[in-house]
PDB file of C-alpha atoms in Angstrom:
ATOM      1  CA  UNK Y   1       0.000   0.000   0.000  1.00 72.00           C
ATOM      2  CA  UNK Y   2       0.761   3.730  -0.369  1.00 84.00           C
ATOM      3  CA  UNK Y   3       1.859   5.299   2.635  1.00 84.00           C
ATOM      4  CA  UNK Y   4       0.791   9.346   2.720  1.00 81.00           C
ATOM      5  CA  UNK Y   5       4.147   9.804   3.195  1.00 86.00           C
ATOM      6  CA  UNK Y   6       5.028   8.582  -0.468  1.00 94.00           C
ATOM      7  CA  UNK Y   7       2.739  11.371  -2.120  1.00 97.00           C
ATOM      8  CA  UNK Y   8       2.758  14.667  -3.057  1.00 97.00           C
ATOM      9  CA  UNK Y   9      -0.651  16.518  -3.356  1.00 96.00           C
ATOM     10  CA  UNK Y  10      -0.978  18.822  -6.245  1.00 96.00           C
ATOM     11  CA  UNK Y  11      -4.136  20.322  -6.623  1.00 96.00           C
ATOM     12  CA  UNK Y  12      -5.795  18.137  -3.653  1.00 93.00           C
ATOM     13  CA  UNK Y  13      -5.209  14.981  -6.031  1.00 96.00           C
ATOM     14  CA  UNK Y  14      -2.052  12.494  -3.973  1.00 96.00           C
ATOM     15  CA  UNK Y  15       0.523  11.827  -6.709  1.00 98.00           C
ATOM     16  CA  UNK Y  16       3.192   8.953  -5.558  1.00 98.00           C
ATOM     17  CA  UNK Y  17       6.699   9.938  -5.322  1.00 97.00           C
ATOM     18  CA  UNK Y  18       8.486   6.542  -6.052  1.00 97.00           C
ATOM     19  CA  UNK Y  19      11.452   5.757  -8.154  1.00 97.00           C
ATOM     20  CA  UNK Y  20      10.327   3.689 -11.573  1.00 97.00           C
ATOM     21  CA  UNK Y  21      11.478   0.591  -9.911  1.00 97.00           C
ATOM     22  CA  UNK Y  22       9.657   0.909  -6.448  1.00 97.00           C
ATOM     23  CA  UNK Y  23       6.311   1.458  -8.886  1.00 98.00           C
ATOM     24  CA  UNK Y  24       6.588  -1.150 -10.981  1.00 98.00           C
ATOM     25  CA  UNK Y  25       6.959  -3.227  -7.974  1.00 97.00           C
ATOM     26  CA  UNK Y  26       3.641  -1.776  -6.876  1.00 98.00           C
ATOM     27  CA  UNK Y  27       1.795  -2.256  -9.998  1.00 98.00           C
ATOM     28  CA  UNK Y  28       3.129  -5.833  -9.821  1.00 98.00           C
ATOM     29  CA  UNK Y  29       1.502  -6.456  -6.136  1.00 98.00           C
ATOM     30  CA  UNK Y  30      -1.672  -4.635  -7.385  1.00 98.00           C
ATOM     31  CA  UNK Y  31      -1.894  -7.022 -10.252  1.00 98.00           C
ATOM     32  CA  UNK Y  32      -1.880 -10.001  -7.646  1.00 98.00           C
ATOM     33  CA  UNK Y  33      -3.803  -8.578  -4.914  1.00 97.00           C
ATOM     34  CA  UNK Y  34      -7.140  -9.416  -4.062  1.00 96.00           C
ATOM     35  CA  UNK Y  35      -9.153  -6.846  -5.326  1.00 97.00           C
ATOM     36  CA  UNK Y  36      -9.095  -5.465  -9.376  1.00 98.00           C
ATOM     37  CA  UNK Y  37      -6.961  -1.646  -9.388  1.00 98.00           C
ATOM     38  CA  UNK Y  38      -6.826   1.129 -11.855  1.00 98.00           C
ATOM     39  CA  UNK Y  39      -3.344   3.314 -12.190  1.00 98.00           C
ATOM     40  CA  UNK Y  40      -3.976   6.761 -13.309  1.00 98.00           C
ATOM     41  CA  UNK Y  41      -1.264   8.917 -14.588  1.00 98.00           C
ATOM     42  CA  UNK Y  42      -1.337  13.341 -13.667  1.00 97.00           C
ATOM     43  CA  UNK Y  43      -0.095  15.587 -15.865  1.00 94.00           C
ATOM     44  CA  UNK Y  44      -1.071  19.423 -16.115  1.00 95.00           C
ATOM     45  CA  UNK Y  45      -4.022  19.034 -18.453  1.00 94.00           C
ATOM     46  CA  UNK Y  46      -5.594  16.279 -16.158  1.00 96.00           C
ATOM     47  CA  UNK Y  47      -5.125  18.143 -13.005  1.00 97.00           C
ATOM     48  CA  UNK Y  48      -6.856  21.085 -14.695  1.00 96.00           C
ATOM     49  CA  UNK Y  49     -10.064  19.805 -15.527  1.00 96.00           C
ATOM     50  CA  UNK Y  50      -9.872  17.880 -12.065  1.00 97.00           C
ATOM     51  CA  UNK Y  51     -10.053  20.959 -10.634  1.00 95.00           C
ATOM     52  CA  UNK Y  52     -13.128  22.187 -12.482  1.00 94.00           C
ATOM     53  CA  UNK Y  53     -15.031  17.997 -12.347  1.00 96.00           C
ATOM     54  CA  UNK Y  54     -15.438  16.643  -8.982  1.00 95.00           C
ATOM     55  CA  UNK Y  55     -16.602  13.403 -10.714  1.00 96.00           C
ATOM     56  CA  UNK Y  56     -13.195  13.477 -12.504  1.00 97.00           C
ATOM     57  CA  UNK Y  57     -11.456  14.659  -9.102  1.00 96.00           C
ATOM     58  CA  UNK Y  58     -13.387  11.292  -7.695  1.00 97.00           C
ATOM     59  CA  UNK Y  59     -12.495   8.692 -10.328  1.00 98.00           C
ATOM     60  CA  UNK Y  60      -8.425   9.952  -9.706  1.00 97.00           C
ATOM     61  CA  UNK Y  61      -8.620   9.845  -5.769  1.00 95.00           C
ATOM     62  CA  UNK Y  62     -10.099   6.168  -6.037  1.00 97.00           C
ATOM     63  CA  UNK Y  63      -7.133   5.169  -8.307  1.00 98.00           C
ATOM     64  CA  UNK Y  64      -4.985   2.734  -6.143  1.00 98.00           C
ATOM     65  CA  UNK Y  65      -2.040   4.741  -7.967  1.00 98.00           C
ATOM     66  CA  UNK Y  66      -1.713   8.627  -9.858  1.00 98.00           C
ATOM     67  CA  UNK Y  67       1.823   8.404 -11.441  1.00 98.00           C
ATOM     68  CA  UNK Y  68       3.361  12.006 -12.089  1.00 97.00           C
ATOM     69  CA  UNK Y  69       3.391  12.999 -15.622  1.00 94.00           C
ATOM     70  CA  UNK Y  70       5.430  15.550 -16.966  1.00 90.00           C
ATOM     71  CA  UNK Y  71       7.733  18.558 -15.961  1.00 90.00           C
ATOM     72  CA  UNK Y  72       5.006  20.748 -15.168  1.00 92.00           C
ATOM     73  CA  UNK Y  73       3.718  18.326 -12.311  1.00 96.00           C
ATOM     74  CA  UNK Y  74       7.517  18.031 -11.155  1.00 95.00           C
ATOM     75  CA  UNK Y  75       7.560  22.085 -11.106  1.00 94.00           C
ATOM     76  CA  UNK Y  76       4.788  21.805  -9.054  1.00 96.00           C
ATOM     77  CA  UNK Y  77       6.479  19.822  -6.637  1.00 96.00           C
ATOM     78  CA  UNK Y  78       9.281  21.990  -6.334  1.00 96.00           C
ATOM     79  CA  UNK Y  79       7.224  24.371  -5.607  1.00 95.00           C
ATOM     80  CA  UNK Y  80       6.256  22.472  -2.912  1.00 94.00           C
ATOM     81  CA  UNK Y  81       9.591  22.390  -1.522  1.00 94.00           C
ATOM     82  CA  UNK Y  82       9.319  18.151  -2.598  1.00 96.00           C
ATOM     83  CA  UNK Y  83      10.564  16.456  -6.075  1.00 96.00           C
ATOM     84  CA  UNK Y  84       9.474  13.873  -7.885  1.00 97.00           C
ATOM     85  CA  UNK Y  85      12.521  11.262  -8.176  1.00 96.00           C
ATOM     86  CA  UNK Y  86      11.718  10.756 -11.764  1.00 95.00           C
ATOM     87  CA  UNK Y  87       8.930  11.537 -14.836  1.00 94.00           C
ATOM     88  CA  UNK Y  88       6.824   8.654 -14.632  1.00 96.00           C
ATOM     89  CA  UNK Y  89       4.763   9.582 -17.754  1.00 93.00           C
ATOM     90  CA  UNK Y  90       3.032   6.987 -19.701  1.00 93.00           C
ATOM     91  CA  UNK Y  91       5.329   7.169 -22.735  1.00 91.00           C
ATOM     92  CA  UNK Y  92       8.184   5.952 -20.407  1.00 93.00           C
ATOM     93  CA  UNK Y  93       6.232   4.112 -17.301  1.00 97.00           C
ATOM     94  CA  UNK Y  94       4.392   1.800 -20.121  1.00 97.00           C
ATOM     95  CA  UNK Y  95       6.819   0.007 -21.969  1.00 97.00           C
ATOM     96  CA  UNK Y  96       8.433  -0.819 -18.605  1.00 98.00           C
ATOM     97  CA  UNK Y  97       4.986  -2.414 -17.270  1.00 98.00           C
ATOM     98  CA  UNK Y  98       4.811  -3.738 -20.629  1.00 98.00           C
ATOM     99  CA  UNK Y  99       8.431  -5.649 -20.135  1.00 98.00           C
ATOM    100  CA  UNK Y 100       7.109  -7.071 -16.793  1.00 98.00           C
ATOM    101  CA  UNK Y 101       4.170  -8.514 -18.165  1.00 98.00           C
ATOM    102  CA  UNK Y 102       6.175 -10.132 -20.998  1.00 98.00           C
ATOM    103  CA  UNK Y 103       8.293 -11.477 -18.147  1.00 98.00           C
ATOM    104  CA  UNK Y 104       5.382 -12.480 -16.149  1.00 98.00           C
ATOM    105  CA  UNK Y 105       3.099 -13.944 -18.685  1.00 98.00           C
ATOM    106  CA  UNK Y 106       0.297 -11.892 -17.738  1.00 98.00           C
ATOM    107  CA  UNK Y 107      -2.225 -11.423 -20.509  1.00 98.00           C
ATOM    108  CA  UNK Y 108      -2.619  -7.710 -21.967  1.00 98.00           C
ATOM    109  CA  UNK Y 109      -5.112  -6.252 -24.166  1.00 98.00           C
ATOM    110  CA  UNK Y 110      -4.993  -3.054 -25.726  1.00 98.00           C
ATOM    111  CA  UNK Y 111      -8.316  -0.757 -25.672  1.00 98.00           C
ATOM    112  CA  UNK Y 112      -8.460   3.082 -27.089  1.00 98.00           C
ATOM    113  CA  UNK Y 113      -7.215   5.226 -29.569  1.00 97.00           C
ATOM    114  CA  UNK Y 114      -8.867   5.466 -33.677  1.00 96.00           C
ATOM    115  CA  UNK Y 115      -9.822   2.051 -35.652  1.00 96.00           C
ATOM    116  CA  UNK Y 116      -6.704   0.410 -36.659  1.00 97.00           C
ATOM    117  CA  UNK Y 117      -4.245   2.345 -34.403  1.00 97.00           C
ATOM    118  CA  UNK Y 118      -3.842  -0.136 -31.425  1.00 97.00           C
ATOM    119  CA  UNK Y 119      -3.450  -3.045 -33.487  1.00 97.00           C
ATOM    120  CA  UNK Y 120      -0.856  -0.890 -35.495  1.00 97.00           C
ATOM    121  CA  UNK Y 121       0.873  -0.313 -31.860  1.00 97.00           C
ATOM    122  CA  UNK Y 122       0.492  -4.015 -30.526  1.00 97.00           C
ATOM    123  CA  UNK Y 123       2.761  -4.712 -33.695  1.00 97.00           C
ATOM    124  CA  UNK Y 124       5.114  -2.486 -33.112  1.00 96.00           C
ATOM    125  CA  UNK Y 125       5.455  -3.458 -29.818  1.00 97.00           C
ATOM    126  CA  UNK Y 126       5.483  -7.177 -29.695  1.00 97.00           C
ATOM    127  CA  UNK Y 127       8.340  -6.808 -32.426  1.00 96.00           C
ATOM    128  CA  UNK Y 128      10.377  -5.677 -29.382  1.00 96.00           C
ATOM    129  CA  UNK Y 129       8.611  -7.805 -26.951  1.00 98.00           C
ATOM    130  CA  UNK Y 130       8.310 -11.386 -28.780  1.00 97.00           C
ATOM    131  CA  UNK Y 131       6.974 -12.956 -25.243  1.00 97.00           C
ATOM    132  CA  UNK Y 132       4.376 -10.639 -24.706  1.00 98.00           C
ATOM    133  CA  UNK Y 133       1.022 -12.349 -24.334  1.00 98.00           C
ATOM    134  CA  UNK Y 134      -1.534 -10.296 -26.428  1.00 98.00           C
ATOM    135  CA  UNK Y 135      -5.203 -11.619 -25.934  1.00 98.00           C
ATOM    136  CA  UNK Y 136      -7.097  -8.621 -27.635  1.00 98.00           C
ATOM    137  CA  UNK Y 137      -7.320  -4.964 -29.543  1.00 98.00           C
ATOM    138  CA  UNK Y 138     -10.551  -2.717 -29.498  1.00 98.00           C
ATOM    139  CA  UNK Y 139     -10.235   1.092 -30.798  1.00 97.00           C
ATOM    140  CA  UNK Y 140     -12.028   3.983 -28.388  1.00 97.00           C
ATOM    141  CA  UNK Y 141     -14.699   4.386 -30.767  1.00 95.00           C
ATOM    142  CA  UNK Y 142     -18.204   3.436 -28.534  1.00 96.00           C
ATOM    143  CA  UNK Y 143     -20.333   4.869 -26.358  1.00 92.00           C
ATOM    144  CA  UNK Y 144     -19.669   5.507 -22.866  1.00 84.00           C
ATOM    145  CA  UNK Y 145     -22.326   3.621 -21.898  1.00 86.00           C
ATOM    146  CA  UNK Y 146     -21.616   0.289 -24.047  1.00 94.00           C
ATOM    147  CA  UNK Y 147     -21.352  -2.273 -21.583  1.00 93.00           C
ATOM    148  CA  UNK Y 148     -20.080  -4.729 -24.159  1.00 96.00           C
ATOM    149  CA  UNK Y 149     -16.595  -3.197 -24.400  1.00 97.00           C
ATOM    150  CA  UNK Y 150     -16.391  -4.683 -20.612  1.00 98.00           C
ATOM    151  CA  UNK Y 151     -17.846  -7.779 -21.621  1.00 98.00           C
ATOM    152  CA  UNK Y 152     -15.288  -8.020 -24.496  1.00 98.00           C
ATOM    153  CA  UNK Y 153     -12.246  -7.748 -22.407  1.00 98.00           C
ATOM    154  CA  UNK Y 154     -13.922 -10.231 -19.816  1.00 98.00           C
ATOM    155  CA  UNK Y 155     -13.627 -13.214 -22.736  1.00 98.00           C
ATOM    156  CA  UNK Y 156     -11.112 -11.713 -23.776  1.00 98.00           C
ATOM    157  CA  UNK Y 157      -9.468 -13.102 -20.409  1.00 98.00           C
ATOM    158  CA  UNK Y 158      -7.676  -9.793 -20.034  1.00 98.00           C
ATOM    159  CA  UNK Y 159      -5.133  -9.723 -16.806  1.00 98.00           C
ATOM    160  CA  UNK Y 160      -3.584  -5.689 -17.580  1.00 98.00           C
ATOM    161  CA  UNK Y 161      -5.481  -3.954 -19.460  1.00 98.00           C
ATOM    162  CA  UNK Y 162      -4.511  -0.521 -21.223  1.00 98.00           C
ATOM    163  CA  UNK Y 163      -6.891   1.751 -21.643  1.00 98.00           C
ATOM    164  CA  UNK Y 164      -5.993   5.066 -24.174  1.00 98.00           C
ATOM    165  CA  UNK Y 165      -9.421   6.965 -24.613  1.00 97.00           C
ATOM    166  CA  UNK Y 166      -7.797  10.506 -23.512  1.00 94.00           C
ATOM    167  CA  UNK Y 167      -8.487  12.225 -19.818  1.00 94.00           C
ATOM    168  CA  UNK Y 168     -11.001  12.473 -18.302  1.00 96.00           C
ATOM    169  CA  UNK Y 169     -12.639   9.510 -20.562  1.00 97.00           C
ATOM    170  CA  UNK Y 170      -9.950   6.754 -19.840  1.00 97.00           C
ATOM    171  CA  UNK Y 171     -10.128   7.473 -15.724  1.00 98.00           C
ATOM    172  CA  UNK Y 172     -14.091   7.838 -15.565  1.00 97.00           C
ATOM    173  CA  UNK Y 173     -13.895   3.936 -18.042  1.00 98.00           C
ATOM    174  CA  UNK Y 174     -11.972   2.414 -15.776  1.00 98.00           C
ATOM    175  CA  UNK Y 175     -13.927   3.814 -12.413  1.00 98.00           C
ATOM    176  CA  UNK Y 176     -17.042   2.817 -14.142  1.00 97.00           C
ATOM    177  CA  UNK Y 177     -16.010  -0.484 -15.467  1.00 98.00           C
ATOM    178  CA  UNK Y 178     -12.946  -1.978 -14.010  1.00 98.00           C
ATOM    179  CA  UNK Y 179     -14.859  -4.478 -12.289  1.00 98.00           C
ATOM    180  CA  UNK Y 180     -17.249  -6.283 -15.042  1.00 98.00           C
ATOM    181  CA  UNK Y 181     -13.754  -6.490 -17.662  1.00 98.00           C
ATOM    182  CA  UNK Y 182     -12.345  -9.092 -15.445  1.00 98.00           C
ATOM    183  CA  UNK Y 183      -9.312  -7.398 -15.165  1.00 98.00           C
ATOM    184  CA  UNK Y 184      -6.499  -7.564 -12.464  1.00 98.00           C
ATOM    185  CA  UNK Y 185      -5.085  -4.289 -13.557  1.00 98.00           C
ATOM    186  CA  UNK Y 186      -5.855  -1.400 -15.630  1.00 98.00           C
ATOM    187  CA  UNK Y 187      -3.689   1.731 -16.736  1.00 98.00           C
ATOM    188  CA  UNK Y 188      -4.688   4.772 -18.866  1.00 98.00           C
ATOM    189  CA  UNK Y 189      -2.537   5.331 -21.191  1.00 97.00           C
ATOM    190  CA  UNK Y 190      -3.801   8.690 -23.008  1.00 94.00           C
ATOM    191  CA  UNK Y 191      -2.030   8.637 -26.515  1.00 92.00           C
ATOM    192  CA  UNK Y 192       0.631   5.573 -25.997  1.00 95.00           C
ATOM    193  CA  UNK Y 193      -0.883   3.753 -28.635  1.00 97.00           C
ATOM    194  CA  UNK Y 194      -0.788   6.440 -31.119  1.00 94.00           C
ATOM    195  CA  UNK Y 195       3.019   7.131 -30.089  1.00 91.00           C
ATOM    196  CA  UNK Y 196       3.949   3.690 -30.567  1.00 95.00           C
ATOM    197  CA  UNK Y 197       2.134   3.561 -34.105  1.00 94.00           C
ATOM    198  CA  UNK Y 198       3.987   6.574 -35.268  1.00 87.00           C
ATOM    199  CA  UNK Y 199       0.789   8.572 -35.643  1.00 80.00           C
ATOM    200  CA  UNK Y 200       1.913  11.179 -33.191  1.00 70.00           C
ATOM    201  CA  UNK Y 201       5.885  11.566 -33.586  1.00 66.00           C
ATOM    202  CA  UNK Y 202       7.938  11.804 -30.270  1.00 66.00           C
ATOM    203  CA  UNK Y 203       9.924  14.791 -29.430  1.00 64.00           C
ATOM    204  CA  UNK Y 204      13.764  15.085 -30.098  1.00 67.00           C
ATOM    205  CA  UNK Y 205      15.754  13.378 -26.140  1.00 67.00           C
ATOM    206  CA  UNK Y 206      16.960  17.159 -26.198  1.00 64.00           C
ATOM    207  CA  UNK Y 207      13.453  18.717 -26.126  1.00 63.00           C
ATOM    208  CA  UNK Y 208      12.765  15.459 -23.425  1.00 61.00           C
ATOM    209  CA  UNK Y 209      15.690  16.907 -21.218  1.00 59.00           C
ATOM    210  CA  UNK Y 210      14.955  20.253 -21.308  1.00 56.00           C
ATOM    211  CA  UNK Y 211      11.027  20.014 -20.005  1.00 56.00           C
ATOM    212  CA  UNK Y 212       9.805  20.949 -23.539  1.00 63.00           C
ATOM    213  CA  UNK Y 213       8.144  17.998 -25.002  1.00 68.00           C
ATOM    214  CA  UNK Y 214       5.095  20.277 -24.855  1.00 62.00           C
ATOM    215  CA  UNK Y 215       6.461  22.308 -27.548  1.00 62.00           C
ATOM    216  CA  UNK Y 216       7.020  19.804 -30.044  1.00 61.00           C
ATOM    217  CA  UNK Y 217       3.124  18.563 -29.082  1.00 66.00           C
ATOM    218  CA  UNK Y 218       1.771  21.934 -29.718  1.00 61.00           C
ATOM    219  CA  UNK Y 219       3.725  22.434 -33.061  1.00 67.00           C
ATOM    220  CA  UNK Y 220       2.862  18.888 -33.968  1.00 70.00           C
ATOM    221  CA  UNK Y 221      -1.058  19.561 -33.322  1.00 70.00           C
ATOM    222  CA  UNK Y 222      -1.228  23.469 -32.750  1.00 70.00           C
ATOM    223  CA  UNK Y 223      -5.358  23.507 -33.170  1.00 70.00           C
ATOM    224  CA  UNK Y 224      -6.098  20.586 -30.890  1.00 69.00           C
ATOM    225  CA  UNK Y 225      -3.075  21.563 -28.252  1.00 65.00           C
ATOM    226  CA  UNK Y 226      -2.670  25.202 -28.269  1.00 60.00           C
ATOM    227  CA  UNK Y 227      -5.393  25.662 -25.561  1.00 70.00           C
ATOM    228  CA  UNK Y 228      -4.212  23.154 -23.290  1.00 70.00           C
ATOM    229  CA  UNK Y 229      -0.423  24.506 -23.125  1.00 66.00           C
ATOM    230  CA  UNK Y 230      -0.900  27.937 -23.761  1.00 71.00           C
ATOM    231  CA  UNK Y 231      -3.569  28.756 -21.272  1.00 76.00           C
ATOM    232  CA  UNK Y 232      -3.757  25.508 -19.268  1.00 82.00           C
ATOM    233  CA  UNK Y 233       0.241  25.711 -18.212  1.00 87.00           C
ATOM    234  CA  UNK Y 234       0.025  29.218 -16.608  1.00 90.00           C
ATOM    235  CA  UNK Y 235      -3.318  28.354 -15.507  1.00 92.00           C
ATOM    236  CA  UNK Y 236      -2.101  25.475 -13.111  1.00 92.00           C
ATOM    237  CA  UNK Y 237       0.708  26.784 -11.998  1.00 89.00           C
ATOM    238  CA  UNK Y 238      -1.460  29.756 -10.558  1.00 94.00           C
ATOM    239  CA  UNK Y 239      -3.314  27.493  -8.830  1.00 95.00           C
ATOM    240  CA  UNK Y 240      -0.652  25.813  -7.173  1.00 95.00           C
ATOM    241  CA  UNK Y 241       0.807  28.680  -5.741  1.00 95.00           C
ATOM    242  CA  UNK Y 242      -2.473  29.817  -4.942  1.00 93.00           C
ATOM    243  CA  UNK Y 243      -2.972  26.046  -3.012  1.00 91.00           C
ATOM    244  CA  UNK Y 244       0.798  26.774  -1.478  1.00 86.00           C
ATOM    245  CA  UNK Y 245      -0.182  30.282  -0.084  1.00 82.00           C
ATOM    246  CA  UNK Y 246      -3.224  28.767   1.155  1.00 83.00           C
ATOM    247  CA  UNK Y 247      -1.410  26.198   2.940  1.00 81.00           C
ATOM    248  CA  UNK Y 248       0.714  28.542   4.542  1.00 71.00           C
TER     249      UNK Y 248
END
């Protein structure tokens, strides 16, 4: 379990601070544990609109993990006076859960992201993972309400299942549903699948170093993006100096 002492809360919402080892390690007792668990991942955009949704806020406090995504989140913590000890976003965190499922035989399918784009990901990625036990694909495209999506990944006999429908949809899914897919564990995953197609082309390691991944997002998809980094960054970090001087 996560001891209060391993968090940081931004924006009311308790983020872990544990290396990439000590998480995988969690996600790995989750898996087995009695209950089924969801892992959510926080970045700016998500804490934004949790701030605004209390249903959203909801579906992230009942996650049995919120990994830290991005440098804005780890600014956050610095402002804090805290640090994150490293960017657990799902680009990164993923293909390292992905690894330990190959490695523990646990059987993974992929739901989310445009017709044709997670099988074109689950390619990709069992070309690099030859061991990793695929038992089905389904694109994002249904209603929320379409309780056969659940009942697909059920026969399916899903054991992790990734979930990349986009925030808040992904976190309210797995809240809602979690229980009738038969899954152990499920993870949102936001656009992994279309990074790992080559839909959505990853920033330069420089851009990656320097905190500005966002950049190369917002150049890559300036209509879609230019709200949510233009206005959304300075937004949050307002509000977490307004939480700070509030806590003081």
């Amino acid at each position: 379990m996560i001891a209060p002492e391993q968090t940081i809360s931004v924006l009311g919402v308790p983020l872990v601070r544990l290396s990439p080892r000590a998480a995988l390690a969690e996600a790995e007792r989750l898996y087995g544990a009695p209950e089924p668990a969801y892992i959510a991942h926080a970045n700016v955009h998500t804490l934004n609109l949790a701030s605004l949704d209390p249903g959203y806020r909801r579906a992230l406090e009942e996650a049995a993990m919120v990994l830290n995504d991005g440098k804005g989140v780890m600014l956050a913590a610095r402002m804090k006076r805290d640090r994150f000890p490293a960017d657990l976003n799902g680009n990164f965190f993923t293909p390292l859960l992905l690894e330990l499922a190959a490695e523990r035989d646990w059987p993974v399918f992929f739901l989310g992201a445009k017709p044709g784009v997670a099988d074109r990901a689950l390619e990709e990625i069992t070309r690099r993972l030859p061991r990793l036990r695929a038992v089905g694909v389904r694109d994002g495209y249904f209603s929320p309400g379409d309780d056969s999506v659940a009942q697909q990944v059920r026969r399916a006999g899903s054991g992790l299942l990734l979930v990349g429908l986009g925030n808040p949809a992904q976190e309210l899914w797995m809240r809602a549903n979690l229980h009738a897919s038969g899954a152990r564990l499920a993870v949102g995953v936001g656009a992994f699948f279309d990074f790992q197609a080559g839909n959505v082309p990853r920033a330069p390691e420089w851009m990656n170093r320097a905190g500005i991944e966002w950049v190369h997002r917002l150049a890559q998809e300036p209509r879609r993006m230019w709200r949510r980094y233009l206005l959304g960054n300075p937004v949050f970090l307002a509000r977490v100096a307004a939480e700070e001087l509030a806590n003081r």
